[in-house]
XYZ file of N, CA, C and O in Angstrom:
492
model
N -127.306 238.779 73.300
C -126.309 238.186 74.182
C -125.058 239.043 74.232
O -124.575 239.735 73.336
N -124.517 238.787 75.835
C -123.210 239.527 75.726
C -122.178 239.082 75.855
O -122.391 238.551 76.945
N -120.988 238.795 75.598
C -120.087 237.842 76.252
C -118.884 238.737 76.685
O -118.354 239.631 76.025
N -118.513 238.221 78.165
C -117.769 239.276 78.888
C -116.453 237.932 79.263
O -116.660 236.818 79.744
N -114.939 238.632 78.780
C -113.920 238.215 79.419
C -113.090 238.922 79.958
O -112.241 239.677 79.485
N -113.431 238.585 81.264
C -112.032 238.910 82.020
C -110.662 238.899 81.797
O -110.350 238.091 80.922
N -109.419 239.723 82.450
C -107.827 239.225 82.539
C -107.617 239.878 83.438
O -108.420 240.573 84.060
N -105.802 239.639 83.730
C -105.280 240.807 84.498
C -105.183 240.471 86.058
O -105.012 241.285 86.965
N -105.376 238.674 86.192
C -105.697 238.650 87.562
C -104.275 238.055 87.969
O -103.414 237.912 87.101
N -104.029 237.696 89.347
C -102.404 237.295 89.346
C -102.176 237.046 91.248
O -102.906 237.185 92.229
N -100.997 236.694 91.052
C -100.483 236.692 92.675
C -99.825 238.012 92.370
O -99.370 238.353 91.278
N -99.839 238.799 93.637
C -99.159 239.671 93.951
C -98.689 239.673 95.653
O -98.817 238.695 96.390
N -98.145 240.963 96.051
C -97.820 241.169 97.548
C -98.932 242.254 97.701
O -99.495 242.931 96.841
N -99.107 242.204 99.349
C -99.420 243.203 99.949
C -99.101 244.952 99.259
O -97.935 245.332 99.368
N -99.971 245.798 98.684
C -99.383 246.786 98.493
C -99.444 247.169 96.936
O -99.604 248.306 96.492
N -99.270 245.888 96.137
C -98.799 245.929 94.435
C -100.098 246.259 93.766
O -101.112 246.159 94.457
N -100.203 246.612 92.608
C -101.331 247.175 92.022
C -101.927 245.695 91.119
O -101.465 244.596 91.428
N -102.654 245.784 90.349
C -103.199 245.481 89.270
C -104.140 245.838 88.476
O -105.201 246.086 89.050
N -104.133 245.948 87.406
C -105.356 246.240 86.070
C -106.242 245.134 85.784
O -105.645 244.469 84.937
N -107.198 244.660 86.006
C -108.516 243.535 85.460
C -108.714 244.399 84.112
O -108.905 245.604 84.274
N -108.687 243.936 82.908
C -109.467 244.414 81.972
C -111.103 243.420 82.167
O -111.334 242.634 83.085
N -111.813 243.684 81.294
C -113.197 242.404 80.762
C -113.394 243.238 79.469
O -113.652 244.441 79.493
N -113.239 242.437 78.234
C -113.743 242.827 77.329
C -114.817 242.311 76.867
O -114.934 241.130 77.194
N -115.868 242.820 76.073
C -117.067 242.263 75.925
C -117.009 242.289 74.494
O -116.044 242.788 73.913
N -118.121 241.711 73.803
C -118.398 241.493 72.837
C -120.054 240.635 72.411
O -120.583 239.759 73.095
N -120.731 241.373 70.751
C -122.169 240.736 70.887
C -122.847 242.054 71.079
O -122.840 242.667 70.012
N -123.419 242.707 72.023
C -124.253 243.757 71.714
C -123.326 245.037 71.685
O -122.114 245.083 71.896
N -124.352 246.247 71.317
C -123.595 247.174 71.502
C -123.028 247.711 73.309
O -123.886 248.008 74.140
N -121.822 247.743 73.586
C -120.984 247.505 74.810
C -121.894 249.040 75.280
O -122.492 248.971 76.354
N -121.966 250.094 74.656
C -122.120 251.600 75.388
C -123.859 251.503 76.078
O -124.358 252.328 76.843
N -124.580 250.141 75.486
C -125.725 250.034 75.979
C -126.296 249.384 76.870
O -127.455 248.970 76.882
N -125.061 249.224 78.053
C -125.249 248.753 79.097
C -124.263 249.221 80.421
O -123.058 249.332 80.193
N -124.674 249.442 81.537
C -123.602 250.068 82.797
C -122.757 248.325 83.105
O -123.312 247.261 82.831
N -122.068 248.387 83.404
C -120.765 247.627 83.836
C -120.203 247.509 85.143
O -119.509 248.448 85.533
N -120.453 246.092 86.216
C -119.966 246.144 87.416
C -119.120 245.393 87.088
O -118.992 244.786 86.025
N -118.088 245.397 88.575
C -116.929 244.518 89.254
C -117.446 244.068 90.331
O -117.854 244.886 91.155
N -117.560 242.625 90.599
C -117.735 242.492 91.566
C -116.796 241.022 92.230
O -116.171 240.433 91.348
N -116.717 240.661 93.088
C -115.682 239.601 93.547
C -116.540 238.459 94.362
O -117.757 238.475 94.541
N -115.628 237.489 94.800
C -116.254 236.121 95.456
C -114.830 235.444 96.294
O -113.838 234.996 95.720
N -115.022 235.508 97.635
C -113.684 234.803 97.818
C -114.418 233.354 98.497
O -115.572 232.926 98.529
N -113.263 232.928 98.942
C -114.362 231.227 98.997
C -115.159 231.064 100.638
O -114.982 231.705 101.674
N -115.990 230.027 100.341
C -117.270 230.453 101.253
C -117.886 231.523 101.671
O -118.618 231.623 102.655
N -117.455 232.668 100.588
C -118.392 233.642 100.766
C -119.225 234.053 99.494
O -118.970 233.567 98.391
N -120.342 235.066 99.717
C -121.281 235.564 98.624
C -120.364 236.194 97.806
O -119.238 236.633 98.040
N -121.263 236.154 96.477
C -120.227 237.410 95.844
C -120.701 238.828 95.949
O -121.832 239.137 95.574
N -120.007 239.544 96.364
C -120.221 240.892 96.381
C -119.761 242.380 95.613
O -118.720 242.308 94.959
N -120.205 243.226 95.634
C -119.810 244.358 94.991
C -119.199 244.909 94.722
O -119.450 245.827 95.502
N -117.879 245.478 93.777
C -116.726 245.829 93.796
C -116.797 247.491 93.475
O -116.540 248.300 94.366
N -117.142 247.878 92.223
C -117.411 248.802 91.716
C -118.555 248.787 90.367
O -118.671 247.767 89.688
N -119.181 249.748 90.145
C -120.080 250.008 89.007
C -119.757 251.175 87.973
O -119.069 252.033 88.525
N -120.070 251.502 86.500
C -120.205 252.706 85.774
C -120.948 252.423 84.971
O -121.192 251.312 84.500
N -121.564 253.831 84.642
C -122.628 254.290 84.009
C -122.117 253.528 82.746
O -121.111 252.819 82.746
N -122.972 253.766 81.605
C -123.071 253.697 80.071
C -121.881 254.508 79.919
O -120.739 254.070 79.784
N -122.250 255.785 79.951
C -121.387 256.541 79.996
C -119.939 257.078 80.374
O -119.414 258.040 79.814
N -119.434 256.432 81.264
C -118.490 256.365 82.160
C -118.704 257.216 82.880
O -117.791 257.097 83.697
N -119.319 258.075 83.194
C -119.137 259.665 83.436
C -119.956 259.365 85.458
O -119.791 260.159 86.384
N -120.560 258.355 85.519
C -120.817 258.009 87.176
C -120.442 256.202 87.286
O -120.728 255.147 86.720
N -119.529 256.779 88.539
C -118.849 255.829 89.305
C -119.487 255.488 90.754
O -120.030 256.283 91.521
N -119.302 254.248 90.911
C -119.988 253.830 92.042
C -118.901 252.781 93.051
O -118.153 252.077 92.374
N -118.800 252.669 94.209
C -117.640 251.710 94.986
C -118.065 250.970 96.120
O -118.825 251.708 96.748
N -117.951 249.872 96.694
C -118.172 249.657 97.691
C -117.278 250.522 98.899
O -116.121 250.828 98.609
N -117.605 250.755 99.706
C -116.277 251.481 100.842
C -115.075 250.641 100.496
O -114.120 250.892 99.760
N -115.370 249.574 101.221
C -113.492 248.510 101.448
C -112.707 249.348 100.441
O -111.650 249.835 100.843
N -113.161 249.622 98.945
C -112.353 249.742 97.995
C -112.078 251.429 97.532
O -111.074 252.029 97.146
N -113.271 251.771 97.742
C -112.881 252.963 97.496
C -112.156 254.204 98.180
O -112.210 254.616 99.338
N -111.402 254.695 96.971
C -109.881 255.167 96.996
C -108.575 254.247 96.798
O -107.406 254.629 96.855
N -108.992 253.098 96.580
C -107.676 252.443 96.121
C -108.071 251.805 94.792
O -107.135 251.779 93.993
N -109.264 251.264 94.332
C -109.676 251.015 93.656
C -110.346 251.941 92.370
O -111.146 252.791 92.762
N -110.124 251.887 90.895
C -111.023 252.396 90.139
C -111.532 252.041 88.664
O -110.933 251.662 87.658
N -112.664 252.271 88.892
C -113.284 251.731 87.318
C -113.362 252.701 86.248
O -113.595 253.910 86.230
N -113.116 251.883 85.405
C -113.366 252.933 83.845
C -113.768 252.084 82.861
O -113.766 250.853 82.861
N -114.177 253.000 81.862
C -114.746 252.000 80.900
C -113.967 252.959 79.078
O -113.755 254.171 79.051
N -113.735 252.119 77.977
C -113.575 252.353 77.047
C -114.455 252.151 75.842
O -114.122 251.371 74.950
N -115.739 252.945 75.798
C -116.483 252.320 74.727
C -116.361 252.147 73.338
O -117.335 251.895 72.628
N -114.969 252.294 72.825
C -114.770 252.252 71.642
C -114.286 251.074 71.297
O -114.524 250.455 70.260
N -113.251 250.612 72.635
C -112.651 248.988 72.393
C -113.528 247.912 73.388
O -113.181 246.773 73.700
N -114.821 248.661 73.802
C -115.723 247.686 74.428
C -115.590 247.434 75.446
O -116.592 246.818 75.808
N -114.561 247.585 76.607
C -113.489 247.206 77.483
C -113.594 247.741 78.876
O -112.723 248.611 78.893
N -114.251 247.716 80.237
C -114.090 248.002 81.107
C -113.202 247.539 81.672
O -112.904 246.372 81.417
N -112.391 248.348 82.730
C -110.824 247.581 83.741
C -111.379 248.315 85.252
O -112.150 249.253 85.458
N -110.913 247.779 85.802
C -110.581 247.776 87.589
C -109.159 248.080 87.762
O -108.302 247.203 87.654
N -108.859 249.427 88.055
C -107.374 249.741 88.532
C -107.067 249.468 90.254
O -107.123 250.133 91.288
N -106.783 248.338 89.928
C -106.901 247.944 91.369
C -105.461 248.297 92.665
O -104.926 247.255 93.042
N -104.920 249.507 93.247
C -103.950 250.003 93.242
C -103.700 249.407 95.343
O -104.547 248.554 95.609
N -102.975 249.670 96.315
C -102.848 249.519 97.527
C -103.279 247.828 98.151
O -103.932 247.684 99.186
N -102.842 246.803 97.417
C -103.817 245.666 97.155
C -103.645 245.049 98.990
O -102.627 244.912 99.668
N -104.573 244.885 99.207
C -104.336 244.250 100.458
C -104.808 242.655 100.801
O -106.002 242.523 100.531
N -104.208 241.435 101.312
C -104.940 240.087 101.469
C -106.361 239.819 101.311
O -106.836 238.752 100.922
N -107.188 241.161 101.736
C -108.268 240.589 102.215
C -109.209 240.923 100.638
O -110.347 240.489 100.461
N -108.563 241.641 99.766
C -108.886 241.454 98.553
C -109.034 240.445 97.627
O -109.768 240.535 96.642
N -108.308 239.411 97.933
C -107.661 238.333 97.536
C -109.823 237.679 97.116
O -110.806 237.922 97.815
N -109.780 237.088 96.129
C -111.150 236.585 95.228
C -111.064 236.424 94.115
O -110.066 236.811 93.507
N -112.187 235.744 93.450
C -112.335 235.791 92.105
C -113.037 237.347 91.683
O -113.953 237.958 92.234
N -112.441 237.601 90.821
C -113.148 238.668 90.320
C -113.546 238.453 88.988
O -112.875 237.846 88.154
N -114.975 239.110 88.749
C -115.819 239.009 87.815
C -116.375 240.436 87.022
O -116.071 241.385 87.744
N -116.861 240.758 86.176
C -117.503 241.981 85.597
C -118.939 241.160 85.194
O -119.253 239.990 84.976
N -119.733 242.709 85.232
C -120.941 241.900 84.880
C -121.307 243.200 83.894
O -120.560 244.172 83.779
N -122.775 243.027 83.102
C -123.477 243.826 82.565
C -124.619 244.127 82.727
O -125.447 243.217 82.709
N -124.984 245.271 82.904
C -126.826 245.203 83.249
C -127.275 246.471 82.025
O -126.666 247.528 81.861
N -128.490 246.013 81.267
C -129.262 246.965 80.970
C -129.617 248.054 81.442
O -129.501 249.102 80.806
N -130.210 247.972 82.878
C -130.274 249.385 83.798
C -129.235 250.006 83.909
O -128.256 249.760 83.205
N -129.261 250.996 84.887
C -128.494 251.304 85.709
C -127.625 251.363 86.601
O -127.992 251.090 87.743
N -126.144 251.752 86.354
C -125.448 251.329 87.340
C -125.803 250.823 88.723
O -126.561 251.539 89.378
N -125.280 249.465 89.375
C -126.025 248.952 90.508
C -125.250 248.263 91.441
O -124.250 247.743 90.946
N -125.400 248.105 92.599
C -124.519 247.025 93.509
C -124.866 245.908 93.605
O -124.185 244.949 93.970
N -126.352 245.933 93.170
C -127.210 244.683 93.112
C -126.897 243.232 92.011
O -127.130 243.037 90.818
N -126.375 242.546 92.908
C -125.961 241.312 92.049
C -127.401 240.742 90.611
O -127.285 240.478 89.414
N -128.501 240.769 91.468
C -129.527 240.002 90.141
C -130.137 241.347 89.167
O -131.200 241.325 88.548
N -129.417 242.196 89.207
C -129.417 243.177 88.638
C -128.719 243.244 87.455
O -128.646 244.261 86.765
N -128.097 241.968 87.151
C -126.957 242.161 85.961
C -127.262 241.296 85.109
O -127.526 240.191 85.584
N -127.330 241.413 83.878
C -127.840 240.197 83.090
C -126.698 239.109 82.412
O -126.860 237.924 82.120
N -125.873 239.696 82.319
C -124.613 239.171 82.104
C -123.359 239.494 82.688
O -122.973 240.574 83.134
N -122.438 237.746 82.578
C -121.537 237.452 83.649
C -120.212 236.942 82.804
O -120.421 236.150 81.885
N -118.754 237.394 83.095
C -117.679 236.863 82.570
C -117.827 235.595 83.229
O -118.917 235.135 83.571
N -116.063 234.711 83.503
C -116.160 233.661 83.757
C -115.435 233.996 85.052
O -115.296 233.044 85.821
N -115.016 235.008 85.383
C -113.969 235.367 86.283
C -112.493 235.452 85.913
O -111.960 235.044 84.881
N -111.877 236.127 87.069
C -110.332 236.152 86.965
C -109.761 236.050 88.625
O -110.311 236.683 89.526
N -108.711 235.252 88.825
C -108.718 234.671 89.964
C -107.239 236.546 90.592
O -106.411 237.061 89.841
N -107.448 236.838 91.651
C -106.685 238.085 92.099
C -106.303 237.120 93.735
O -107.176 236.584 94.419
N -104.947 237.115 94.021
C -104.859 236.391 95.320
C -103.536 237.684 95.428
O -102.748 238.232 94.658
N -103.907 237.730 96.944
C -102.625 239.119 97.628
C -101.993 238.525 98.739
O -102.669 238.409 99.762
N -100.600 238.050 98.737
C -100.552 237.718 99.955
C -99.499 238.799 100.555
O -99.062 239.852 100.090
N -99.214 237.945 102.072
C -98.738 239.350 103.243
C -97.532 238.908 103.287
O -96.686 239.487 103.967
């Protein structure tokens, strides 16, 4: 088992940055790739960003990439979302997940799920 918590989520403006950490804990953290992915309401949840085991490959949905970035710390267990140019339509719950495989965009691809962290941007 893995257990993943989120932080770092908040009101902000149009424009302002934020950091999501998720720290995990329970297996070893370097033996699994690590997504971001979000949910705003009445919609699916979808893909934010992914990284390797390794950190060393990064993956993004468009919307986000270049304003957005993932990293991971395998020593304090700890993946974050530097979430930088924030715009409304960002505004969701955001979640991290874990998958055994390979970095993925694929939601049932992940075997484990934080609880979320709520990110709202307004204009």
């Amino acid at each position: 088992q893995v257990q993943l918590v989120e932080s770092g989520g908040g009101l902000v403006q149009a424009g302002a940055s934020l950091r999501l950490s998720c720290a995990a804990s329970g297996r070893t953290f370097s033996d699994y790739s690590m997504g971001w992915f979000r949910q705003a309401p009445g919609k699916g949840r979808e893909f934010v960003a992914s990284v390797s085991w390794s950190g060393r490959n990064t993956y993004y949905e468009d919307a986000v990439r270049g304003r957005f970035t993932i990293s991971r710390d395998n020593t304090k267990s700890t993946v974050y979302l530097q979430m930088n140019s924030l715009k409304p339509e960002d505004s969701a719950v955001y979640y991290c997940a874990a998958a055994i495989g390979p970095a993925s965009p694929v939601v049932h691809q992940y075997d484990y799920w934080g609880q979320g962290t709520q990110v709202t941007v307004s204009s």
